[in-house]
Coordinates of C-alpha atoms in Angstrom, one line a residue:
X20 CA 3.4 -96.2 -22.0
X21 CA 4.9 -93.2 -20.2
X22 CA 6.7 -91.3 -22.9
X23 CA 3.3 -90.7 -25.1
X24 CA 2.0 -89.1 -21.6
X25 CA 5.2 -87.5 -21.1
X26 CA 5.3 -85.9 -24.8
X27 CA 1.6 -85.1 -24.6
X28 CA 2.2 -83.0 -21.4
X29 CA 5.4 -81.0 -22.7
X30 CA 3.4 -80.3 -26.2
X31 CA 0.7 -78.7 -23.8
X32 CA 2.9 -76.9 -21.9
X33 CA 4.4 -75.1 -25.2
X34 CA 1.4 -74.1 -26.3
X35 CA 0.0 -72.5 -23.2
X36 CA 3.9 -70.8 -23.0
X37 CA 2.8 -69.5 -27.1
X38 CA -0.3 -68.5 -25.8
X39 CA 0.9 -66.3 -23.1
X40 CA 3.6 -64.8 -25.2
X41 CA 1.0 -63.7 -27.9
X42 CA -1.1 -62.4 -25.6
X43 CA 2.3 -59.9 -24.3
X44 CA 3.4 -59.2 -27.1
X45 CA -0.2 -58.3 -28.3
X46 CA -0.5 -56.3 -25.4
X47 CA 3.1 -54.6 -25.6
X48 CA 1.9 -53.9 -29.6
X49 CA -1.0 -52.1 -27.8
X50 CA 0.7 -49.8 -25.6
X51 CA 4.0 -49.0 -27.4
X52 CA 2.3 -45.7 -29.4
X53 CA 1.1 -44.2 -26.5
X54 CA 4.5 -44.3 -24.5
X55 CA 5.8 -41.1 -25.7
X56 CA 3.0 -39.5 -23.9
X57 CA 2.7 -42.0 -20.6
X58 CA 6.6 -41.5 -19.8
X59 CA 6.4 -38.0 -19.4
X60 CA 3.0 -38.0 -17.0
X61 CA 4.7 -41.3 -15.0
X62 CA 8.5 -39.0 -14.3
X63 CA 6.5 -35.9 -13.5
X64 CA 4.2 -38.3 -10.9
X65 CA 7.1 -40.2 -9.1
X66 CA 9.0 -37.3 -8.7
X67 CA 6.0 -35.6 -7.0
X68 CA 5.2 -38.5 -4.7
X69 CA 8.9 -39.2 -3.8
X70 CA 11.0 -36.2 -4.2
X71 CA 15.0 -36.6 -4.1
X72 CA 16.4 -36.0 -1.0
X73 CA 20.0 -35.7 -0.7
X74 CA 21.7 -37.6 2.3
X75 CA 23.6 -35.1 3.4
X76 CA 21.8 -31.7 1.5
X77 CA 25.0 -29.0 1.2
X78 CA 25.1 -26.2 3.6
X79 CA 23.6 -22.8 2.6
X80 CA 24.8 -20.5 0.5
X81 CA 25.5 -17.2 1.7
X82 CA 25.4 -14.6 -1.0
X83 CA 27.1 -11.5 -0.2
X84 CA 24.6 -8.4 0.4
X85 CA 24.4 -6.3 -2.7
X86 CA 26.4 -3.0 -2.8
X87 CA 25.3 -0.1 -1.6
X88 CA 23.6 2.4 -3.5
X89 CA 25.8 5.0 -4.9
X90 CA 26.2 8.4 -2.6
X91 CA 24.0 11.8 -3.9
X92 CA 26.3 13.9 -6.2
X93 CA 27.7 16.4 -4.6
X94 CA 29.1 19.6 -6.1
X95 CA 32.7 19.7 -7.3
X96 CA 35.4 20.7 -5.3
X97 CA 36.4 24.4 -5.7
X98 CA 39.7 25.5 -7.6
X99 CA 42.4 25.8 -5.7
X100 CA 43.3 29.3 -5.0
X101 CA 45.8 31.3 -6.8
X102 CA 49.2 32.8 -5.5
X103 CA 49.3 36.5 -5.6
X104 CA 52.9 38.3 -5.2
X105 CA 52.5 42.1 -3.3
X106 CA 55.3 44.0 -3.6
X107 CA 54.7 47.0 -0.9
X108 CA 56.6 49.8 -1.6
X109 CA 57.4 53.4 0.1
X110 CA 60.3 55.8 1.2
X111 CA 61.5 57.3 4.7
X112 CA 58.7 57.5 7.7
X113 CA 56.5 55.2 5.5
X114 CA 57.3 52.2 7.6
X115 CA 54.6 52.3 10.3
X116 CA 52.0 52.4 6.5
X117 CA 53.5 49.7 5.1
X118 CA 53.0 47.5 8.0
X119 CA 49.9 47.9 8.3
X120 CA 49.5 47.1 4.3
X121 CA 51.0 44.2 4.8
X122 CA 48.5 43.1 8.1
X123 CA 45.6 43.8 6.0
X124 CA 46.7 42.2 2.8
X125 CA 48.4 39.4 4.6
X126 CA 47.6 35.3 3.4
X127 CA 49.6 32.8 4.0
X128 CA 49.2 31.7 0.5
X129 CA 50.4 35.0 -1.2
X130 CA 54.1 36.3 -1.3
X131 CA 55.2 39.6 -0.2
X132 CA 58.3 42.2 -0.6
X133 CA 59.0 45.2 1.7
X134 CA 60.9 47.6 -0.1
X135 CA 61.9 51.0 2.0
X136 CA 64.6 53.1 -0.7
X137 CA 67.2 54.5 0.2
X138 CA 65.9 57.6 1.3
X139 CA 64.9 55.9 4.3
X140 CA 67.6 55.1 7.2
X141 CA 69.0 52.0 7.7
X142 CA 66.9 52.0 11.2
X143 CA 63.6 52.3 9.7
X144 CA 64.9 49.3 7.3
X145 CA 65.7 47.2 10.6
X146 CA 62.6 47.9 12.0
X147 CA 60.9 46.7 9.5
X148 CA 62.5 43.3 9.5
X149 CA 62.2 42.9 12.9
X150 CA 58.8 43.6 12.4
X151 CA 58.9 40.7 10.4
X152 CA 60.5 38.2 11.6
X153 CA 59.2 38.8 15.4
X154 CA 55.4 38.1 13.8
X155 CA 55.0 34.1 15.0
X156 CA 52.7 33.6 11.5
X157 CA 55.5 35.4 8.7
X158 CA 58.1 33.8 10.4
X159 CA 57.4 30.2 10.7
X160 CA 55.7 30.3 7.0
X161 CA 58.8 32.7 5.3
X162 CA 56.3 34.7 2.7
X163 CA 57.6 38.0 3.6
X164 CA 60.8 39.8 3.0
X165 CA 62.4 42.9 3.3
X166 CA 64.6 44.1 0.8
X167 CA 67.8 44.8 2.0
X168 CA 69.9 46.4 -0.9
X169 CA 67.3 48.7 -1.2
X170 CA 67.1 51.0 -4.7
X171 CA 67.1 55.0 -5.3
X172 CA 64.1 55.9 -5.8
X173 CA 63.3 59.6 -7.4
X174 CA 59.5 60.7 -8.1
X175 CA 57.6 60.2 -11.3
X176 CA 61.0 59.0 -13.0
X177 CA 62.1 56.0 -14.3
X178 CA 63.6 54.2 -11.2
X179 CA 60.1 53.4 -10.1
X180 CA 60.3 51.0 -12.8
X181 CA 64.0 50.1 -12.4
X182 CA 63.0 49.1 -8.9
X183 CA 60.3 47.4 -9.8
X184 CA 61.9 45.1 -12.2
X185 CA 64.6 44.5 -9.7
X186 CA 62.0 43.2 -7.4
X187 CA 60.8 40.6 -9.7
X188 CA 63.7 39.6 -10.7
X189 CA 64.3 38.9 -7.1
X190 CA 61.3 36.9 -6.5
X191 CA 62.2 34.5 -9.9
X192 CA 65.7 34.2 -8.2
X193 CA 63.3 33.0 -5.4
X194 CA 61.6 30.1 -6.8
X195 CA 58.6 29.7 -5.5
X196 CA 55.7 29.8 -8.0
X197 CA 53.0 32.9 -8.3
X198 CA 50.5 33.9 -10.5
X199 CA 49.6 37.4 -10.3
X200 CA 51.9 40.7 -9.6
X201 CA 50.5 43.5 -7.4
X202 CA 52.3 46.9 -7.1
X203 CA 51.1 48.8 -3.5
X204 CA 52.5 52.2 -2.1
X205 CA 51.4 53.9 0.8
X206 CA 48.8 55.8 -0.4
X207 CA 46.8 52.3 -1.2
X208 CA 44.8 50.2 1.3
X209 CA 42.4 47.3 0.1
X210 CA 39.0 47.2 0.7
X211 CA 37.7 43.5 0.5
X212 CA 39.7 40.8 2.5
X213 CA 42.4 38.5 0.7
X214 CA 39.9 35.7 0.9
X215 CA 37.0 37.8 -1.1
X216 CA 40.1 38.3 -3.9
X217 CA 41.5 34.6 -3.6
X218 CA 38.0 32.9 -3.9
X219 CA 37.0 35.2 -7.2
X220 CA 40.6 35.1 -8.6
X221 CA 40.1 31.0 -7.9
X222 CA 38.4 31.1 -11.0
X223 CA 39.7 33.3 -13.8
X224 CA 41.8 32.5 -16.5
X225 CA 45.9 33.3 -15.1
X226 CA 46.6 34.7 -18.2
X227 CA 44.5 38.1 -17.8
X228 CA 46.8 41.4 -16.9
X229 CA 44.5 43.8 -15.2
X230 CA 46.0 47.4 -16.6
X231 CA 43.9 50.3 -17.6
X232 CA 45.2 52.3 -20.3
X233 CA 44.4 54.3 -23.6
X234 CA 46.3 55.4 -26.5
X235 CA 44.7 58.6 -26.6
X236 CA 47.2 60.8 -25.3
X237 CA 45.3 64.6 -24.9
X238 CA 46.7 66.9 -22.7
X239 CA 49.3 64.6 -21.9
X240 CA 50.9 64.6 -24.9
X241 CA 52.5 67.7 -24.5
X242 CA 53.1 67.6 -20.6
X243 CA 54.4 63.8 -20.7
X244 CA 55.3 62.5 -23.9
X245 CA 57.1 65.3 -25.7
X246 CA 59.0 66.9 -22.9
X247 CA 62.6 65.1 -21.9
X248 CA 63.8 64.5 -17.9
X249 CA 66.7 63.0 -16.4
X250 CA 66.1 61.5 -13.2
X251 CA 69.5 61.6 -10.8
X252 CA 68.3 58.3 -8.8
X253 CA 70.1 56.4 -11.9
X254 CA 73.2 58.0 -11.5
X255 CA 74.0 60.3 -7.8
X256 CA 73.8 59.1 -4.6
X257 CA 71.0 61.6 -3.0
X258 CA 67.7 61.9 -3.8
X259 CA 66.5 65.0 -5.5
X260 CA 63.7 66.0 -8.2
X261 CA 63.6 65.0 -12.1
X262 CA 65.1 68.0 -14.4
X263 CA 63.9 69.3 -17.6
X264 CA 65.7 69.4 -20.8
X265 CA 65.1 71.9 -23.1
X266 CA 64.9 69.4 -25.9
X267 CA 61.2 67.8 -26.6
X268 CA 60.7 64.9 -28.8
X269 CA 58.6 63.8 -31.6
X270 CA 56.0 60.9 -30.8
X271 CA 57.4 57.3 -31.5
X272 CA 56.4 55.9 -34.8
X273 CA 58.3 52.7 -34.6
X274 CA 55.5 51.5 -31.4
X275 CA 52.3 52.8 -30.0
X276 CA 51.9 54.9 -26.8
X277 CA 49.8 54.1 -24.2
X278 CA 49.1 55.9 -20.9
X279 CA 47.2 54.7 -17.4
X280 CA 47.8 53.9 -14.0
X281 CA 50.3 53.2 -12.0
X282 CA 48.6 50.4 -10.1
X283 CA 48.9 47.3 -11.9
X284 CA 48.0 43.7 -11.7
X285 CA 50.2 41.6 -14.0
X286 CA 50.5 37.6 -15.0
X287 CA 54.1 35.8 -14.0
X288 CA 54.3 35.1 -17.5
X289 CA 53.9 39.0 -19.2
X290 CA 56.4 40.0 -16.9
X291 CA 58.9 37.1 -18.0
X292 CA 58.8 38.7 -21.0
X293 CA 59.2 42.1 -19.8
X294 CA 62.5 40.4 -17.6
X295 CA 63.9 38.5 -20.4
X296 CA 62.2 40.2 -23.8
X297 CA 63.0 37.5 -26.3
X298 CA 62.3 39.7 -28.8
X299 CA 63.8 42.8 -27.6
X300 CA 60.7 44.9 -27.0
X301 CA 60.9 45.9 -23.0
X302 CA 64.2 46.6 -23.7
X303 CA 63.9 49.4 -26.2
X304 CA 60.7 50.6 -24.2
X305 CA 62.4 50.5 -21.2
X306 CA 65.2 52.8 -22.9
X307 CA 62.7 55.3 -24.1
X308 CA 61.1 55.8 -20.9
X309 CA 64.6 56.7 -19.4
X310 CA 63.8 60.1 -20.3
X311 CA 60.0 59.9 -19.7
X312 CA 57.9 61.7 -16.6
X313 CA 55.7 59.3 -15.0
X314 CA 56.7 56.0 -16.6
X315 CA 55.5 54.4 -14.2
X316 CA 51.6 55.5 -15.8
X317 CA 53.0 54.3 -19.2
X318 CA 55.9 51.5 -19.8
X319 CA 53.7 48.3 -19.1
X320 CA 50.7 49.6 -20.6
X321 CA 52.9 49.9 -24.1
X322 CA 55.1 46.7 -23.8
X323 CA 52.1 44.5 -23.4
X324 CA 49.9 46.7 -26.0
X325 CA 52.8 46.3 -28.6
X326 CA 53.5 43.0 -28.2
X327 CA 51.3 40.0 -30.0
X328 CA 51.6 37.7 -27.3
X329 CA 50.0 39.3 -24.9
X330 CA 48.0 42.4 -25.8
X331 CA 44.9 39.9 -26.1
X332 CA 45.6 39.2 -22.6
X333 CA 44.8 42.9 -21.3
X334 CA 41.4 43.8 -19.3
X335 CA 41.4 47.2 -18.9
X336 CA 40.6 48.4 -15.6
X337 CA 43.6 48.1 -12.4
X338 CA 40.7 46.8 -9.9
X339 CA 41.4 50.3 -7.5
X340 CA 38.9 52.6 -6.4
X341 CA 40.2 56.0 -7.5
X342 CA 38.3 60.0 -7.2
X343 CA 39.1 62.7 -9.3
X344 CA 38.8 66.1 -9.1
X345 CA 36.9 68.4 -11.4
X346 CA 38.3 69.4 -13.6
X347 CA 41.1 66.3 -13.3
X348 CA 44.4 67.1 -11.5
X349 CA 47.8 65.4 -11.8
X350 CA 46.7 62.9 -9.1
X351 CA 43.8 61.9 -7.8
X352 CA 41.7 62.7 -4.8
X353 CA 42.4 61.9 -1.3
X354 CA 39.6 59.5 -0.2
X355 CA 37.8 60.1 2.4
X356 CA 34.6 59.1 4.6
X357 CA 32.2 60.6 2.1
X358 CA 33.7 57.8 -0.1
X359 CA 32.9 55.0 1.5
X360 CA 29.8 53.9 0.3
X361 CA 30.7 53.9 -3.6
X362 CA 34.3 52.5 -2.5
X363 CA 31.8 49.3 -1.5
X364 CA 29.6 48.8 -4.4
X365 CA 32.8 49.5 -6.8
X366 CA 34.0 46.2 -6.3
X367 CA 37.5 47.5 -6.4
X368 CA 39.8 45.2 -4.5
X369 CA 42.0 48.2 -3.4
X370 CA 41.6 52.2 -2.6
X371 CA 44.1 55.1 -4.1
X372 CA 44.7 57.4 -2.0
X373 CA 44.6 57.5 1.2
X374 CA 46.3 60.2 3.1
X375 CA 48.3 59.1 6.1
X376 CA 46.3 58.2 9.5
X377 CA 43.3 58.5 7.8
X378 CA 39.9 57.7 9.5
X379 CA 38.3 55.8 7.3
X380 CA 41.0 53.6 7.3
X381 CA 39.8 52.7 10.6
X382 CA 36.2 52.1 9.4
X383 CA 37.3 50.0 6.6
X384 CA 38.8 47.6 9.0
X385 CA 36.0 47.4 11.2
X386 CA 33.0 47.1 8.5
X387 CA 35.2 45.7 5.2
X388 CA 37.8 43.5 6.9
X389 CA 37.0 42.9 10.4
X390 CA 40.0 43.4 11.4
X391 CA 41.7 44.8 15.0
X392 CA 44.3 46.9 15.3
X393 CA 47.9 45.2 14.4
X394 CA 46.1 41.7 13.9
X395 CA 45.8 40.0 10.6
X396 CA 42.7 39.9 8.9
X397 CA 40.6 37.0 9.9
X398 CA 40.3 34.2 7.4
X399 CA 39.7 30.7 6.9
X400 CA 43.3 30.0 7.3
X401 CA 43.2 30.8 10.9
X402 CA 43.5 28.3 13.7
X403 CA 40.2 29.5 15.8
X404 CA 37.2 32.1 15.0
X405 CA 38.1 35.7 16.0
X406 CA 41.7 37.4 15.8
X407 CA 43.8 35.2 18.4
X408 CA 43.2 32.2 16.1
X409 CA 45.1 33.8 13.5
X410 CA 48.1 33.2 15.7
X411 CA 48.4 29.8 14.3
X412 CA 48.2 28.4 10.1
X413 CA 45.5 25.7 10.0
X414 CA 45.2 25.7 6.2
X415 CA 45.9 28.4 3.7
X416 CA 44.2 26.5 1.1
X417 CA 40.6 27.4 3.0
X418 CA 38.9 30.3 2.0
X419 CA 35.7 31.9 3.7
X420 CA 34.7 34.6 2.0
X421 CA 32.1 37.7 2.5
X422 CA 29.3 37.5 0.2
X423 CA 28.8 41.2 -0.1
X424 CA 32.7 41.7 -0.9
X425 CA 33.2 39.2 -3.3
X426 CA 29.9 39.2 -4.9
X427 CA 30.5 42.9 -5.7
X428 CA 33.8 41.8 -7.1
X429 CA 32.3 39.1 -9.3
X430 CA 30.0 42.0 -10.4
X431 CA 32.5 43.9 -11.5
X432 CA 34.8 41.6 -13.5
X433 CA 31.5 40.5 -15.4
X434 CA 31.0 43.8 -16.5
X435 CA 34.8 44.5 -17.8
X436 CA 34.8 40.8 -19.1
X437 CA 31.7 40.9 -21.1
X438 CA 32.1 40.0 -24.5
X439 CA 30.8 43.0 -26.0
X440 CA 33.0 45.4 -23.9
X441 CA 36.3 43.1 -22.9
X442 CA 37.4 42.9 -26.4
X443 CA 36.7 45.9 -27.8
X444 CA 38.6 48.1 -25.0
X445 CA 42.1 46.0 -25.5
X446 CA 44.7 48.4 -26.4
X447 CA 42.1 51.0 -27.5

């Protein structure tokens, strides 16, 4: 019969199928604890023998090329220079002296008042402005003026200082900032360029009034202080000499004396306080000097020593190269040739005095300024090298000092400013 056949076959056929099945899944048993270790091997190997390549691989990227290193560090840039405000002062026939004053002290930076009194004509006073205002330089940069309602003026008295109050009041009317005050007559002449002073000045404090004074009085006590004058200039027309009264005074008690130099070198902001006195102090000085000889040698010296605000701010020296006599005489020494070396290694900016047409005027523009007669003073402001350059502003703000000048100027303002002698000489 077919069906027993039939069945017989399909029963075999299951039981090979059961065989072959055992035998996998005995093998699968086998394998399955050592597929944590095979997978890793079999990834690692396929992707060595057939490594992915991308169709279409994207383009390159193009990193941008590092910065580049940072420049060497270079010095800092130096201060910018300070503003100084020369008021040149003298009387009749001292217009050809102050001009050339003013060519040798000339900056484009700096301000600068003529003042001729009234002793001098009214032609002297034009000349002078056409002096001005013919120069190409003063004229197109306006730093220069001439005074023209021009103040009586009478020796050693008190309208020294009236003048020179009305000319800073005039240059605060003005506007234009400043920070240093210089006071020049004839008789003075510097002896370093502008740019030696500029580049030092660059970097001191702007609150430092260079007056030299003293409160001991000595002989001057009775020739200055006791003794009363009247000085005309305040109240006639012509100019004559100081008189006498018999009178003599006592020595203040209410405020301290002090005595110097004329030449000064004072801050924008002491003399402020000397124009406005908030507190009342230049006023009353200024009242008591009315009948004082020489005021000029005394009234800044004892405003700024009796006031709090600024008699910390004194150095005592005035920065001039001066030669006494011996014994000492009312005024100093006319410099001459013989001078000239120590003049140098001073470090004084300016020299007092100088007698009109003086040689060594001449040698102190050749060796100390390098300067040709009626030419400015060469500096880094001028257009080319040499005088003719100076024709033309290039930038006032560039200085090119002298080493030996300012150096010897440097020298000096270390020694007044050291710590053992700066404070100890203030209003001494």
């Amino acid at each position: 019969m077919r069906k027993p056949e039939h069945h017989h076959n399909h029963n075999h056929h299951l039981h090979h199928h059961h065989h072959q099945y055992h035998r996998r899944w005995q093998w699968w048993c086998w394998i399955a604890p050592f597929l944590p270790i095979l997978l890793p091997i079999l990834t690692i190997t396929l992707l060595l023998l057939f490594p992915h390549r991308s169709p279409n691989p994207p383009p390159p990227v193009n990193n941008p090329p590092p910065p580049p290193p940072p420049p060497p560090p270079t010095h800092s840039p130096p201060p910018t220079p300070p503003r100084l405000f020369y008021l040149i002062s003298g009387t009749k026939e001292d217009g050809p002296r102050l001009k050339r004053i003013l060519l040798a002290t000339y900056h484009p930076n700096n301000l600068y008042l003529l003042h001729l009194d009234l002793a001098a004509s009214f032609e002297e006073r034009l000349d002078l402005m056409v002096f001005v205002g013919a120069d190409l330089v003063m004229s197109d940069v306006g730093n220069v003026r001439v005074v023209e309602d021009s103040d009586h003026i009478v020796h050693d008295g008190p309208t020294i200082i009236s003048s020179l109050l009305h000319a800073v009041a005039k240059m605060f009317k003005d506007g234009r900032s400043w920070d240093w005050f210089i006071n020049l007559g004839p008789e003075d002449y510097p002896i370093m360029s502008q740019d030696d002073v500029l580049h030092v000045f660059s970097y001191l404090p702007k609150d430092l009034n260079f007056v030299e004074h003293t409160s001991v009085l000595g002989w001057k006590e009775s020739q200055r202080v006791r003794p009363m004058i009247v000085d005309p200039g305040l109240y006639g027309s012509k100019k004559t000499d100081v008189f006498w009264l018999k009178e003599r005074r006592m020595i203040p008690s209410s405020f301290k004396l002090f005595l110097g130099s004329s030449g000064v070198i004072l801050t924008r902001s002491f003399l402020e306080f000397c124009i406005w006195g908030w507190d009342n102090l230049p006023r009353t000085l200024l009242m008591y000097y009315t009948n004082f000889l020489s005021s000029p040698e005394s009234y800044f010296h004892s405003v700024i020593c009796n006031s709090k605000d600024f008699q910390n701010t004194t150095v005592n020296h005035d920065l001039r190269f001066v030669s006494w006599d011996n014994p000492p005489k009312q005024h100093p020494a006319n410099l001459t040739e013989k001078d000239f070396e120590k003049m140098v290694e001073s470090g004084a900016i300016f020299g007092h005095e100088f007698p009109s047409g003086s040689v060594v005027l001449d040698r102190i523009d050749k060796e100390l300024l390098g300067r040709t007669v009626d030419e400015f003073v060469p500096g880094g402001w001028c257009g080319e090298e040499g005088n003719n350059g100076c024709n033309v502003v290039q930038n006032p703000l560039i200085l090119k000092p002298k080493n030996e000048s300012w150096r010897n100027l440097e020298r000096l303002l270390l020694r007044v400013l050291d710590r053992n002698v700066f404070r100890s000489r203030q209003c001494i």
